[in-house]
Short mmCIF file of C-alpha atoms in Angstrom, two decimals:
data_model
loop_
_atom_site.label_atom_id
_atom_site.label_comp_id
_atom_site.label_asym_id
_atom_site.label_seq_id
_atom_site.Cartn_x
_atom_site.Cartn_y
_atom_site.Cartn_z
CA ILE A 24 0.00 0.00 0.00
CA ALA A 25 1.46 3.35 -1.04
CA LEU A 26 0.72 6.19 1.37
CA GLU A 27 1.03 9.91 0.77
CA THR A 28 2.87 10.50 4.04
CA GLU A 29 4.64 8.64 6.82
CA TYR A 30 2.65 7.21 9.72
CA GLU A 31 4.00 6.26 13.15
CA ASN A 32 0.99 4.60 14.78
CA ILE A 33 -0.72 1.45 13.52
CA SER A 34 -3.59 -0.45 15.10
CA ALA A 35 -5.50 -3.48 13.90
CA ASP A 36 -9.08 -4.31 14.83
CA THR A 37 -11.04 -7.52 14.85
CA THR A 38 -12.95 -6.63 11.66
CA GLY A 39 -9.73 -6.86 9.64
CA ALA A 40 -9.18 -3.12 9.33
CA ILE A 41 -5.90 -1.36 10.08
CA TRP A 42 -5.75 2.19 11.43
CA LEU A 43 -2.87 4.57 10.74
CA ALA A 44 -2.28 7.78 12.66
CA ASN A 45 0.37 10.43 13.09
CA PHE A 46 0.61 13.92 14.54
CA MET A 47 -0.75 16.55 12.12
CA GLU A 48 -1.97 13.84 9.72
CA PRO A 49 -5.45 12.41 9.19
CA LEU A 50 -6.43 9.16 10.87
CA ILE A 51 -7.06 6.68 8.07
CA SER A 52 -8.36 3.13 7.97
CA TRP A 53 -7.68 0.43 5.40
CA LYS A 54 -9.44 -2.86 4.76
CA ASP A 55 -9.00 -5.41 1.98
CA GLY A 56 -6.37 -3.22 0.31
CA ALA A 57 -8.51 -0.07 0.09
CA GLN A 58 -8.80 3.04 2.23
CA THR A 59 -12.16 3.02 4.01
CA ALA A 60 -12.13 6.24 6.05
CA SER A 61 -10.19 9.43 6.81
CA TYR A 62 -10.65 11.72 9.81
CA GLU A 63 -8.97 15.11 10.33
CA GLY A 64 -8.05 16.94 13.52
CA LEU A 65 -6.54 14.12 15.57
CA ASP A 66 -3.05 13.39 16.91
CA TYR A 67 -1.58 9.96 17.58
CA VAL A 68 -4.40 7.44 17.94
CA ALA A 69 -4.58 4.10 19.74
CA MET A 70 -7.62 2.14 18.58
CA HIS A 71 -9.68 -0.35 20.58
CA PRO A 72 -9.73 -3.86 19.03
CA SER A 73 -13.42 -3.40 18.18
CA GLY A 74 -12.55 -0.56 15.81
CA THR A 75 -15.44 1.50 17.19
CA TRP A 76 -13.45 3.84 19.45
CA GLY A 77 -9.96 4.92 20.38
CA VAL A 78 -7.88 7.53 22.20
CA SER A 79 -6.27 10.51 20.49
CA TRP A 80 -3.16 11.66 22.35
CA PHE A 81 0.02 13.67 21.95
CA SER A 82 2.18 14.33 25.01
CA GLY A 83 0.01 15.89 27.71
CA ALA A 84 -2.50 14.31 30.06
CA GLU A 85 -5.47 15.91 28.28
CA CYS A 86 -6.50 13.46 25.56
CA LYS A 87 -9.65 12.71 23.58
CA LYS A 88 -11.76 9.60 23.50
CA ILE A 89 -13.03 9.23 19.96
CA ALA A 90 -15.91 7.09 18.74
CA PHE A 91 -17.20 6.17 15.29
CA SER A 92 -20.76 5.51 14.19
CA ASN A 93 -21.93 5.30 10.57
CA GLY A 94 -18.86 7.17 9.38
CA VAL A 95 -19.28 10.02 11.87
CA ILE A 96 -16.67 10.72 14.55
CA THR A 97 -17.48 12.09 18.00
CA THR A 98 -14.96 13.20 20.64
CA GLU A 99 -15.02 13.74 24.37
CA PRO A 100 -12.25 14.82 26.76
CA MET A 101 -10.34 12.07 28.56
CA VAL A 102 -7.82 13.32 31.12
CA PHE A 103 -5.25 11.08 32.79
CA ASN A 104 -4.61 13.14 35.92
CA GLU A 105 -1.84 10.94 37.30
CA VAL A 106 0.37 11.47 34.23
CA ASP A 107 2.54 14.48 33.43
CA LEU A 108 3.98 13.66 29.99
CA ILE A 109 2.88 10.71 27.85
CA SER A 110 5.48 8.83 25.84
CA HIS A 111 3.24 5.98 24.63
CA LEU A 112 -0.41 4.98 24.86
CA LEU A 113 -1.97 1.63 23.99
CA VAL A 114 -5.49 0.21 24.13
CA ASP A 115 -6.52 -3.43 24.42
CA GLU A 116 -9.85 -5.13 25.06
CA ASN A 117 -10.18 -4.05 28.69
CA HIS A 118 -7.54 -1.41 29.37
CA ILE A 119 -5.94 1.85 28.37
CA TYR A 120 -2.20 1.79 29.10
CA VAL A 121 -0.56 5.18 29.52
CA CYS A 122 3.25 5.06 29.61
CA GLY A 123 4.81 8.27 30.84
CA SER A 124 6.11 10.37 33.70
CA ALA A 125 4.17 10.53 36.96
CA VAL A 126 2.86 13.89 38.16
CA ASP A 127 4.04 13.31 41.73
CA SER A 128 7.55 11.95 41.06
CA GLY A 129 8.45 12.42 37.40
CA ASN A 130 9.36 8.71 37.18
CA HIS A 131 8.44 6.76 34.06
CA GLN A 132 5.64 4.36 34.93
CA VAL A 133 2.79 2.48 33.28
CA PHE A 134 -0.65 3.65 34.37
CA VAL A 135 -3.35 1.06 33.74
CA TYR A 136 -6.84 2.52 33.28
CA ASP A 137 -10.14 0.86 32.49
CA THR A 138 -11.83 1.78 29.21
CA ALA A 139 -13.70 4.61 30.96
CA GLY A 140 -10.42 6.23 32.03
CA THR A 141 -10.46 5.24 35.73
CA LEU A 142 -7.05 4.29 37.13
CA GLN A 143 -6.85 0.62 38.11
CA LEU A 144 -3.17 0.21 39.04
CA THR A 145 0.33 1.50 38.36
CA LEU A 146 3.24 -0.62 37.15
CA THR A 147 6.68 0.38 38.47
CA ASP A 148 10.12 -1.07 39.12
CA SER A 149 10.89 -3.39 42.04
CA ASP A 150 11.21 -0.55 44.56
CA GLY A 151 8.23 1.43 43.27
CA SER A 152 10.36 3.86 41.30
CA GLY A 153 10.54 4.42 37.57
CA LEU A 154 11.08 2.28 34.50
CA GLY A 155 13.10 3.26 31.42
CA SER A 156 10.80 3.85 28.45
CA VAL A 157 8.02 1.31 27.97
CA THR A 158 6.98 0.93 24.32
CA PHE A 159 4.59 -2.00 24.70
CA VAL A 160 2.51 -3.47 27.52
CA THR A 161 -0.19 -6.13 27.56
CA GLU A 162 -2.24 -8.21 29.95
CA THR A 163 -1.26 -11.88 30.03
CA GLU A 164 -3.09 -14.88 31.45
CA ASN A 165 -1.60 -14.30 34.89
CA GLY A 166 -0.42 -10.70 34.93
CA TYR A 167 1.17 -7.98 32.80
CA LEU A 168 4.19 -7.90 30.50
CA ALA A 169 6.02 -4.82 29.23
CA LEU A 170 8.86 -4.16 26.81
CA ASP A 171 11.17 -1.47 28.19
CA GLY A 172 12.93 0.02 25.18
CA ASN A 173 15.38 2.15 27.11
CA MET A 174 16.46 -0.60 29.52
CA ARG A 175 16.29 -3.38 26.89
CA GLU A 176 14.26 -5.53 29.28
CA VAL A 177 11.07 -7.58 29.39
CA VAL A 178 9.31 -6.79 32.68
CA LEU A 179 6.63 -8.86 34.43
CA TRP A 180 3.97 -8.09 37.07
CA THR A 181 1.13 -10.05 38.68
CA LYS A 182 -2.54 -9.24 38.10
CA ASP A 183 -2.57 -6.83 41.03
CA GLY A 184 0.50 -4.98 39.75
CA THR A 185 3.06 -6.59 42.05
CA TYR A 186 6.51 -6.56 40.46
CA ILE A 187 7.78 -10.06 39.55
CA GLY A 188 11.04 -9.45 37.73
CA LYS A 189 12.76 -8.64 34.47
CA ALA A 190 14.79 -10.40 31.79
CA GLU A 191 17.54 -8.89 29.67
CA ASP A 192 17.22 -8.86 25.88
CA SER A 193 20.50 -10.77 25.52
CA ASP A 194 19.29 -13.63 27.71
CA LEU A 195 15.95 -13.99 25.91
CA PHE A 196 16.81 -13.22 22.29
CA ASP A 197 20.61 -13.38 22.04
CA THR A 198 20.56 -9.74 20.93
CA SER A 199 23.03 -6.95 21.64
CA TYR A 200 21.49 -3.72 22.93
CA PRO A 201 18.45 -3.47 20.59
CA TRP A 202 15.69 -0.90 20.86
CA PHE A 203 12.31 -2.43 21.65
CA CYS A 204 10.09 -0.65 19.11
CA GLY A 205 6.85 -2.30 20.20
CA GLY A 206 5.00 -5.57 20.33
CA ALA A 207 1.76 -7.40 19.69
CA LYS A 208 -0.23 -10.11 21.43
CA LEU A 209 -1.69 -12.76 19.13
CA ALA A 210 -5.01 -14.55 19.54
CA ASP A 211 -3.35 -17.60 21.12
CA GLY A 212 -1.63 -15.45 23.77
CA SER A 213 1.77 -15.44 22.08
CA ILE A 214 3.60 -12.13 22.23
CA LEU A 215 5.70 -10.70 19.42
CA ALA A 216 8.59 -8.44 20.44
CA ILE A 217 9.65 -5.95 17.77
CA MET A 218 13.17 -4.58 18.05
CA THR A 219 16.00 -3.07 16.03
CA GLU A 220 19.74 -3.30 16.43
CA ASP A 221 22.83 -2.81 14.28
CA ARG A 222 24.01 -5.74 12.22
CA ALA A 223 27.30 -7.16 13.33
CA ASP A 224 29.05 -5.60 10.33
CA GLU A 225 27.25 -2.27 10.97
CA SER A 226 25.89 -2.30 7.41
CA ALA A 227 22.30 -1.68 8.50
CA MET A 228 19.79 -1.81 11.32
#
């Protein structure tokens, strides 16, 4: 698919559509190889798997919950009061994950909200302090898993947000200081970790 501009955000929904968003660019959706919709006036967008709503965000705590019905978009304010600056935002079936700096401490944490925007729990390091820069987080069968791009670690918590531990990229993937770009959870519960690193001969990433 040839696009007229570059897009940084991509979401897929259960209808088979993909959603592409970027700051200062229209939110567009594609299905079966054809563009199906275009919406102006939004920033980065994380879509719910249903494809019926999502969250438009940039860097501040004041975001927008957007909804679609018969080709018409509606917006309402959604404010994440516990967050100062947002670095990443993701939406899954039951949660909105806001990765960013905490208002009270400035530490990078993962704030787990329900789909209405009510804080459920906060994911931190072992001592309750900050993480590096989380680029992907998901709920697993028995807890939560995050990819910390800055620390090059996979981090695990229980269902109630209790810290379990972390694993280095080199131990899991035999990699050498990659950047975790993001991830995806498949229908069977498998998790894909997306990362980049220099080739050994430094010819490319």
